CSV table of C-alpha atoms in Angstrom, one decimal:
chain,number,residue,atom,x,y,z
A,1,UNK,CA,0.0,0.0,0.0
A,2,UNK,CA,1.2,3.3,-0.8
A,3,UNK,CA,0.7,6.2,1.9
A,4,UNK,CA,3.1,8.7,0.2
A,5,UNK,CA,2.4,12.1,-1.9
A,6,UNK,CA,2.0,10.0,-4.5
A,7,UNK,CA,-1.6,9.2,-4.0
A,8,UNK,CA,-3.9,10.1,-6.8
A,9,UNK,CA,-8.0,10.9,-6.3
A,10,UNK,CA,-10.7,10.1,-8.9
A,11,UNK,CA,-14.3,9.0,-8.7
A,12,UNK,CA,-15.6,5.3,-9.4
A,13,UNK,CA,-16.1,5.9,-13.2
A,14,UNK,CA,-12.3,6.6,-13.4
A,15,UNK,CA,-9.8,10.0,-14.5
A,16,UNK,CA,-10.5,11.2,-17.5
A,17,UNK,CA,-9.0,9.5,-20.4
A,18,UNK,CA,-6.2,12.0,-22.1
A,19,UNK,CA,-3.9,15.0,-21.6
A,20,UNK,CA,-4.2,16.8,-18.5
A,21,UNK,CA,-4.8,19.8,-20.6
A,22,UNK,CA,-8.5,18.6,-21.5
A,23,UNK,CA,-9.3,17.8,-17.8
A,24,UNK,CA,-8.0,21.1,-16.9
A,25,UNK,CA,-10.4,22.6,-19.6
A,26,UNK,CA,-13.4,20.5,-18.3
A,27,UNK,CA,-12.8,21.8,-14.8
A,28,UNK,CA,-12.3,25.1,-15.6
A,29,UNK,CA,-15.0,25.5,-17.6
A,30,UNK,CA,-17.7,24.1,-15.3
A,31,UNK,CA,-16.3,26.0,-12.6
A,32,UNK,CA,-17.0,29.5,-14.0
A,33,UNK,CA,-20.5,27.8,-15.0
A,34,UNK,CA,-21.1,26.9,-11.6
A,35,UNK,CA,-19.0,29.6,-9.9
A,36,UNK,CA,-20.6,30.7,-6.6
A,37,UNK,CA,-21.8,34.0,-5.8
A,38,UNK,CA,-20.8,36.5,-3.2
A,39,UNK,CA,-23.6,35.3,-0.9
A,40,UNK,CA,-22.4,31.8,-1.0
A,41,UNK,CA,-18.8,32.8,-0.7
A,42,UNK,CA,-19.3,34.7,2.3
A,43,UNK,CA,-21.3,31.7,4.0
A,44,UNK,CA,-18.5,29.6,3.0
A,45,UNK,CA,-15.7,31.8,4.9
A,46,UNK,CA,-17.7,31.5,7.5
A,47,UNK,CA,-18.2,28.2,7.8
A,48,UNK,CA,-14.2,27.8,7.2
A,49,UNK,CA,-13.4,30.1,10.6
A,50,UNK,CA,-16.7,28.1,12.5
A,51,UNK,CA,-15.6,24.7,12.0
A,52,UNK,CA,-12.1,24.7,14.1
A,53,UNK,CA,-13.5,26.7,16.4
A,54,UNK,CA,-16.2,23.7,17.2
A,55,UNK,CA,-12.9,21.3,17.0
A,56,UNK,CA,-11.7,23.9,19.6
A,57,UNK,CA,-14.2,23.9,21.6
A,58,UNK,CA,-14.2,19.8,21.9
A,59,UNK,CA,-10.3,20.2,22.7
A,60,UNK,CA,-11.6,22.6,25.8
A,61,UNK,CA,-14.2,20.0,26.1
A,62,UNK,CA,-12.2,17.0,26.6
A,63,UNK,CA,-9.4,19.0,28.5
A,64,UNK,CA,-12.1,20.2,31.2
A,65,UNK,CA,-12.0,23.5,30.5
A,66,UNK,CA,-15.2,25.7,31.8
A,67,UNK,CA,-16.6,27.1,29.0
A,68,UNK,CA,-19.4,29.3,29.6
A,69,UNK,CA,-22.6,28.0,28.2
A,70,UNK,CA,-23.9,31.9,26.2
A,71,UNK,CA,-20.5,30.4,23.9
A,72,UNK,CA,-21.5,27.1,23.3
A,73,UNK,CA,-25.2,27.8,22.8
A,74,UNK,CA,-23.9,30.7,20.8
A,75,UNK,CA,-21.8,28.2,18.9
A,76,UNK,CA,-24.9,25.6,18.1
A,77,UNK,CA,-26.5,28.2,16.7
A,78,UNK,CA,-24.0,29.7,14.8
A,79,UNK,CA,-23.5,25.8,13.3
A,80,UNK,CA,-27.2,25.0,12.8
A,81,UNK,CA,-27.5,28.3,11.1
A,82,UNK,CA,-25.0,27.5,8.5
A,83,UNK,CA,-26.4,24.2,7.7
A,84,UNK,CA,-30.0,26.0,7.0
A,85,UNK,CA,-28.6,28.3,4.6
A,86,UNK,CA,-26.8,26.0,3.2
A,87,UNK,CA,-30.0,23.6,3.0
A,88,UNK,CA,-31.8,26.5,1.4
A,89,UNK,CA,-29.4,27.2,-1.2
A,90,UNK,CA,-29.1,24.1,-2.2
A,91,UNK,CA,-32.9,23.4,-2.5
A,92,UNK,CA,-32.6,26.7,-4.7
A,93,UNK,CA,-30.4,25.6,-6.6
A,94,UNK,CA,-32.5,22.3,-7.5
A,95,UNK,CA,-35.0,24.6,-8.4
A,96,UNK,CA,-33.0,26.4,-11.3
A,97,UNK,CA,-32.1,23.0,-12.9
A,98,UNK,CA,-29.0,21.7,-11.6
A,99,UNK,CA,-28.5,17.9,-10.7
A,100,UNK,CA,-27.7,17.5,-6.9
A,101,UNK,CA,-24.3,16.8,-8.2
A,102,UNK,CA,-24.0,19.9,-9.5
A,103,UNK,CA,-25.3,21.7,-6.9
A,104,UNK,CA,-23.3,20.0,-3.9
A,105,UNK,CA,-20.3,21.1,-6.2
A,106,UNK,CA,-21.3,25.0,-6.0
A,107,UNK,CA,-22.1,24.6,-2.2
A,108,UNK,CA,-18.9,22.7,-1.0
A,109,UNK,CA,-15.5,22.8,-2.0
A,110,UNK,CA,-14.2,19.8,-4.5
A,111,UNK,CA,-11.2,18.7,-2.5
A,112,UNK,CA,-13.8,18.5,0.4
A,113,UNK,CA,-16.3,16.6,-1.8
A,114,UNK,CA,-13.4,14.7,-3.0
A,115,UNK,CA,-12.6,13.7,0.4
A,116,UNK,CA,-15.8,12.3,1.4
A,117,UNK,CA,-16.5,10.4,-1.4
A,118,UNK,CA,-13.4,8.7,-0.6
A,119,UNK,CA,-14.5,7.6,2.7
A,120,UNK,CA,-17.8,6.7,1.1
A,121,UNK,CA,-16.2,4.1,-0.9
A,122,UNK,CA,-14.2,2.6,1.7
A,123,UNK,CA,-17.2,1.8,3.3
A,124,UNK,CA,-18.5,0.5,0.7
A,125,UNK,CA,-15.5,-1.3,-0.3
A,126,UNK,CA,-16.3,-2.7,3.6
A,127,UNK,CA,-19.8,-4.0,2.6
A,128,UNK,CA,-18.4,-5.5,-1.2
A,129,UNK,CA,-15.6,-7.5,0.5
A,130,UNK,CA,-17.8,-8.7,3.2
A,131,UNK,CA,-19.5,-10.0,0.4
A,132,UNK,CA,-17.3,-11.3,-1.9
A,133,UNK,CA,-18.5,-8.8,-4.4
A,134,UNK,CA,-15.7,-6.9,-6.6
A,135,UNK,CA,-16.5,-3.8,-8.1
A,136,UNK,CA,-16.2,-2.6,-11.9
A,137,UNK,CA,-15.3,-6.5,-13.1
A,138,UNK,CA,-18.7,-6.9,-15.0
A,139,UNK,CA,-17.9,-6.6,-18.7
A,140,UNK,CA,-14.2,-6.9,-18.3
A,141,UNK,CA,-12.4,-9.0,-20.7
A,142,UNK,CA,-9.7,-9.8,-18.3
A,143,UNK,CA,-9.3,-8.7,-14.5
A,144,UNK,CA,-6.2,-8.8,-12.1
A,145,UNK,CA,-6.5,-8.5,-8.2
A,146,UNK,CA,-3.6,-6.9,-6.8
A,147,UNK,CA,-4.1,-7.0,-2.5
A,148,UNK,CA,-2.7,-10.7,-2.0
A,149,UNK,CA,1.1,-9.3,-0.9
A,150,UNK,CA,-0.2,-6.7,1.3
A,151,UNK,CA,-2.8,-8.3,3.4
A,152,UNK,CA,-0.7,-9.6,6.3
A,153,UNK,CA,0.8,-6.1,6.8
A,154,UNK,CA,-2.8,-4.7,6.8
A,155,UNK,CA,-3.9,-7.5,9.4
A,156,UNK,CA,-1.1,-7.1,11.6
A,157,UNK,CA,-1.5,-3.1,11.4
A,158,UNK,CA,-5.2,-3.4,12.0
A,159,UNK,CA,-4.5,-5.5,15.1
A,160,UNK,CA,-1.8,-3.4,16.3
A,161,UNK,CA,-5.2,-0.4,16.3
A,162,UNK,CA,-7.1,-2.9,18.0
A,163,UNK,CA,-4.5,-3.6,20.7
A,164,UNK,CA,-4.3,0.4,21.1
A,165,UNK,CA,-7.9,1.0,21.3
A,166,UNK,CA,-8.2,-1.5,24.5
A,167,UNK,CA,-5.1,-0.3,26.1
A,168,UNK,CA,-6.3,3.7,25.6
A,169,UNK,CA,-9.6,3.3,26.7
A,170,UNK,CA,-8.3,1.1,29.9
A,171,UNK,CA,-6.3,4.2,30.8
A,172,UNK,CA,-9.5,6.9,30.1
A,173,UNK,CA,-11.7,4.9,32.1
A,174,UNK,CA,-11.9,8.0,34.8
A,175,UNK,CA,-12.4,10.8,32.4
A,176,UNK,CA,-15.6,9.7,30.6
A,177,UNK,CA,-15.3,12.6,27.9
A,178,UNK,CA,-11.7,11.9,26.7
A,179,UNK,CA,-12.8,7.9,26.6
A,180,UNK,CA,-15.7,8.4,24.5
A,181,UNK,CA,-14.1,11.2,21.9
A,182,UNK,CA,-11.0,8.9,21.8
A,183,UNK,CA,-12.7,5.2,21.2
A,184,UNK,CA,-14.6,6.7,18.6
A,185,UNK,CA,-11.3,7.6,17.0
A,186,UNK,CA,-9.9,4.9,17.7
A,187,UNK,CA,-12.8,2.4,16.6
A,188,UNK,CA,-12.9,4.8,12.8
A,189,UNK,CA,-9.0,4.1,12.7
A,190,UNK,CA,-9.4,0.6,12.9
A,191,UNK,CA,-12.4,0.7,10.4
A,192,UNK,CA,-10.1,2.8,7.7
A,193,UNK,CA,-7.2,0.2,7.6
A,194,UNK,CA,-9.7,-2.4,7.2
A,195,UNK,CA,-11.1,-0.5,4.2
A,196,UNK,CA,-8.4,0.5,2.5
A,197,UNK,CA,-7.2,-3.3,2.2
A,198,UNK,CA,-11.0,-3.9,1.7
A,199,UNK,CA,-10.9,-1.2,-1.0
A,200,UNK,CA,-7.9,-2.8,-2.6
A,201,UNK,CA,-9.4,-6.6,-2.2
A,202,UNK,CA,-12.5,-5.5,-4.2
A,203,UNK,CA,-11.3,-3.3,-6.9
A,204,UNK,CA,-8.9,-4.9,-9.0
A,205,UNK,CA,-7.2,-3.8,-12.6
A,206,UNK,CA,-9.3,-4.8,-15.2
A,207,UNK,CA,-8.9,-5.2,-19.2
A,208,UNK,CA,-12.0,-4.1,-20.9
A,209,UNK,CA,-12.7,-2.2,-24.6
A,210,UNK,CA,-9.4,-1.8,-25.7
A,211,UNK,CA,-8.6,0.4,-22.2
A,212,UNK,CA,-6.6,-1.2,-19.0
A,213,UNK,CA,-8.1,0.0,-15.5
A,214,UNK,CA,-5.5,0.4,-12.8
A,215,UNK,CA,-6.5,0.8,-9.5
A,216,UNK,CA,-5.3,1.0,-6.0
A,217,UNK,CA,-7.6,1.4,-2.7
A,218,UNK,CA,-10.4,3.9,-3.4
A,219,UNK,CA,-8.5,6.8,-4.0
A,220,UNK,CA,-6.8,5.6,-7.4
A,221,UNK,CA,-8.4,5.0,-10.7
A,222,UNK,CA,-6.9,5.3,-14.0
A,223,UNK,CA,-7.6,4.8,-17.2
A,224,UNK,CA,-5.3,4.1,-20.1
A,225,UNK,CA,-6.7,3.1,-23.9
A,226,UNK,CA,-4.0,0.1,-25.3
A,227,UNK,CA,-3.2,2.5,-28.0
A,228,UNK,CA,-1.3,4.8,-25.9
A,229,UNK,CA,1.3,2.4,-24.0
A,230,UNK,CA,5.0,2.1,-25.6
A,231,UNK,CA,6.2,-0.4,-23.7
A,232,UNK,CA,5.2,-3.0,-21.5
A,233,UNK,CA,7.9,-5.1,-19.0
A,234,UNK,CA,8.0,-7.4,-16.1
A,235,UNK,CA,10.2,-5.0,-13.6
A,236,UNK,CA,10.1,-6.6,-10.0
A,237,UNK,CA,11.3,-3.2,-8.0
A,238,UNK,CA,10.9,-2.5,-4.4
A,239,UNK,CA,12.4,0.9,-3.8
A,240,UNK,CA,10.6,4.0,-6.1
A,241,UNK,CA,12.0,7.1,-6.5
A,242,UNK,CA,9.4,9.7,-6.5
A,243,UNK,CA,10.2,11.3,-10.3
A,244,UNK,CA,7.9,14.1,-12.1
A,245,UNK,CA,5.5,11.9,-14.6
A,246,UNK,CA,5.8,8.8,-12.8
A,247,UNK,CA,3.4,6.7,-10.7
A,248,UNK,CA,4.0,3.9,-8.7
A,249,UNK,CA,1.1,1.8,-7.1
A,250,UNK,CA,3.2,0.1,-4.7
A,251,UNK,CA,1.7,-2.8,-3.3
A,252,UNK,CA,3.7,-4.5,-0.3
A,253,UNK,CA,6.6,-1.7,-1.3
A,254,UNK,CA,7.0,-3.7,-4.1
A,255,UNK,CA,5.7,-3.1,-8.2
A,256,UNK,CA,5.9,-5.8,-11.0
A,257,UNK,CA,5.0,-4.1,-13.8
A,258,UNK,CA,6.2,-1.2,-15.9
A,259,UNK,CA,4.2,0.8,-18.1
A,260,UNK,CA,5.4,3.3,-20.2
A,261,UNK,CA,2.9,5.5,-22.2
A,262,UNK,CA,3.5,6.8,-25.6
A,263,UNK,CA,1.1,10.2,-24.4
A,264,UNK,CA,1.0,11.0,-20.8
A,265,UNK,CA,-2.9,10.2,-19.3
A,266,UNK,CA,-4.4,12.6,-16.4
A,267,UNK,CA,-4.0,11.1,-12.6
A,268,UNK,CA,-5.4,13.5,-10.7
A,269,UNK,CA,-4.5,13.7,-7.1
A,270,UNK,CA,-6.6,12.9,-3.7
A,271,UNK,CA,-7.7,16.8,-3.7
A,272,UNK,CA,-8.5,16.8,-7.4
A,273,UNK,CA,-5.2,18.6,-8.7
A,274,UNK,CA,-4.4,17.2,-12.1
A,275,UNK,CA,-1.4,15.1,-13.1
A,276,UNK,CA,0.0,14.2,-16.2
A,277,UNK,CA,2.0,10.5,-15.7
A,278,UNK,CA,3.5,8.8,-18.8
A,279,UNK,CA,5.4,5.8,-16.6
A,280,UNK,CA,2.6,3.3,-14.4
A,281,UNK,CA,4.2,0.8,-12.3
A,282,UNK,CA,1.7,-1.3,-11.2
A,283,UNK,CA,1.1,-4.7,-9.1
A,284,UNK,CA,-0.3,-8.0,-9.4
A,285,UNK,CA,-1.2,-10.9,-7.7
A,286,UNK,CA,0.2,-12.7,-11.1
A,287,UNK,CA,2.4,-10.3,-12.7
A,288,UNK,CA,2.8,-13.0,-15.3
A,289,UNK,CA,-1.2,-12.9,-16.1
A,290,UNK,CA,-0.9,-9.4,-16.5
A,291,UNK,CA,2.2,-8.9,-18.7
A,292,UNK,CA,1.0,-11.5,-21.1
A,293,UNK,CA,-2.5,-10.4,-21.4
A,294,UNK,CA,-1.0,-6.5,-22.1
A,295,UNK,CA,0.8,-7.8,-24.6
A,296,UNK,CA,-1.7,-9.7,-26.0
A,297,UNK,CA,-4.2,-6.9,-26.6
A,298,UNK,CA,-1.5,-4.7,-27.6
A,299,UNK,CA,-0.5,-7.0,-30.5
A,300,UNK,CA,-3.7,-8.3,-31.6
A,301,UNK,CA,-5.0,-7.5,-34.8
């Protein structure tokens, strides 16, 4: 699994296909549709100063500071009367014809959006692994999981959390506050390591069309069409550099699989930033299966 800057973000359908010019067109584009007004943006500043002074507030909280209750009623209200303006905007909105994707993308900012719909699909990725369902294999002429070589690390990390949680909230036991806020961290933390191998486990690289998926977790998905890859080789490598154009979906610390494009292909980032890559190194469960059905494809008529 790779926790580095090297993450990339996209949404379940995929990146877009093509130069990172054209997505940067796309976006820019339907952002000065969609742009919001000065209204919106001034409900949005405020939002951005009310929010960590809640998570300040919870810090006092938990820390037993007295805080005076005109604040924290003040606060509640100041949160509840965010969310109704945003409600009401957003019902407006609906009402002048935009799609509730649309609309959700004027109200919140994308790398926030992008960030939730990432933990969405972990949990998701929860529910398809608890049963055995993959995602985004129907159709696909060929498909390759990739999470075999990095599931003991992600069992024995998971039970490390687990081992933590019970020794932290041991210690709390007297302070009620601090054990509740900190078990419910705890608990998520133990939930997101089991989804991201869960995530992994059910999203595999697929073959499909003439285009080859590559995934890793939920927060990469790339597509690249056959008719842009160069080169294809088996290249067992367990140290990456971290080079300008290059992508490595390290799985164990380890990649099998070079791919080197013949036009660079869009992998945008986790917060949406776009990324032209024109060297994939990839994993596989069987490298082998993958190599020779690249080349395959590649050299059919």
């Amino acid at each position: 699994m790779s926790t580095s800057g090297d993450v990339t973000g996209a949404s379940d359908h995929g990146g877009p296909v093509g130069g990172p010019s054209a997505g940067r067109t796309a976006r820019g584009a339907a952002g000065g549709a969609d742009r919001p007004g000065r209204p919106l943006r001034v409900v949005r500043g405020v939002a951005y100063a009310a929010l960590p002074a809640e998570a300040v507030l919870v810090v006092c909280l938990v820390a037993g500071v007295r805080i005076p209750g005109i604040v924290l009623g003040a606060a509640e209200l100041l949160l509840v009367t965010l969310f109704a303006v945003e409600g009401l905007a957003f019902l407006r909105l609906r009402r002048t014809g935009h799609s509730a994707r649309e609309a959700l993308g004027v109200l919140v900012p994308e790398p926030v959006l992008r960030l939730l719909a990432h933990e969405v699909r972990l949990l998701g990725s929860l529910v398809r692994w608890a049963g055995r369902r993959a995602h985004g294999v129907e159709g696909a002429d060929a498909v390759f999981p990739h999470a075999r070589d990095q599931a003991a690390l992600m069992y024995g990390f998971a039970f490390v959390c687990v081992v933590e949680t019970i020794g932290v909230s041991y210690m709390l036991a007297e302070w009620p506050v601090a054990h509740a806020v900190l078990l419910v961290l705890d608990l998520y933390t133990v939930f997101f390591v089991l989804g991201l191998h869960a995530a992994s486990a059910t999203r595999p690289h697929t073959l499909s069309g003439g285009v080859l998926r590559v995934r890793q977790a939920a927060h990469v998905d790339v597509r690249v069409p056959l008719d842009q890859i160069a080169t294809v080789r088996r290249e067992p490598l367990f140290s990456h550099e971290k080079r300008e154009g290059e992508l490595n979906l390290a799985v164990g610390s380890q990649t099998s699989v070079t791919i080197e494009l013949a036009e660079p292909v869009d992998a945008p980032r986790l917060l949406g930033a776009p990324r032209a890559v024109s060297v994939l190194r990839v994993h596989a469960d069987d490298p082998k299966a993958l190599y020779r059905a690249l080349t395959q494809a590649r050299t059919a008529p």
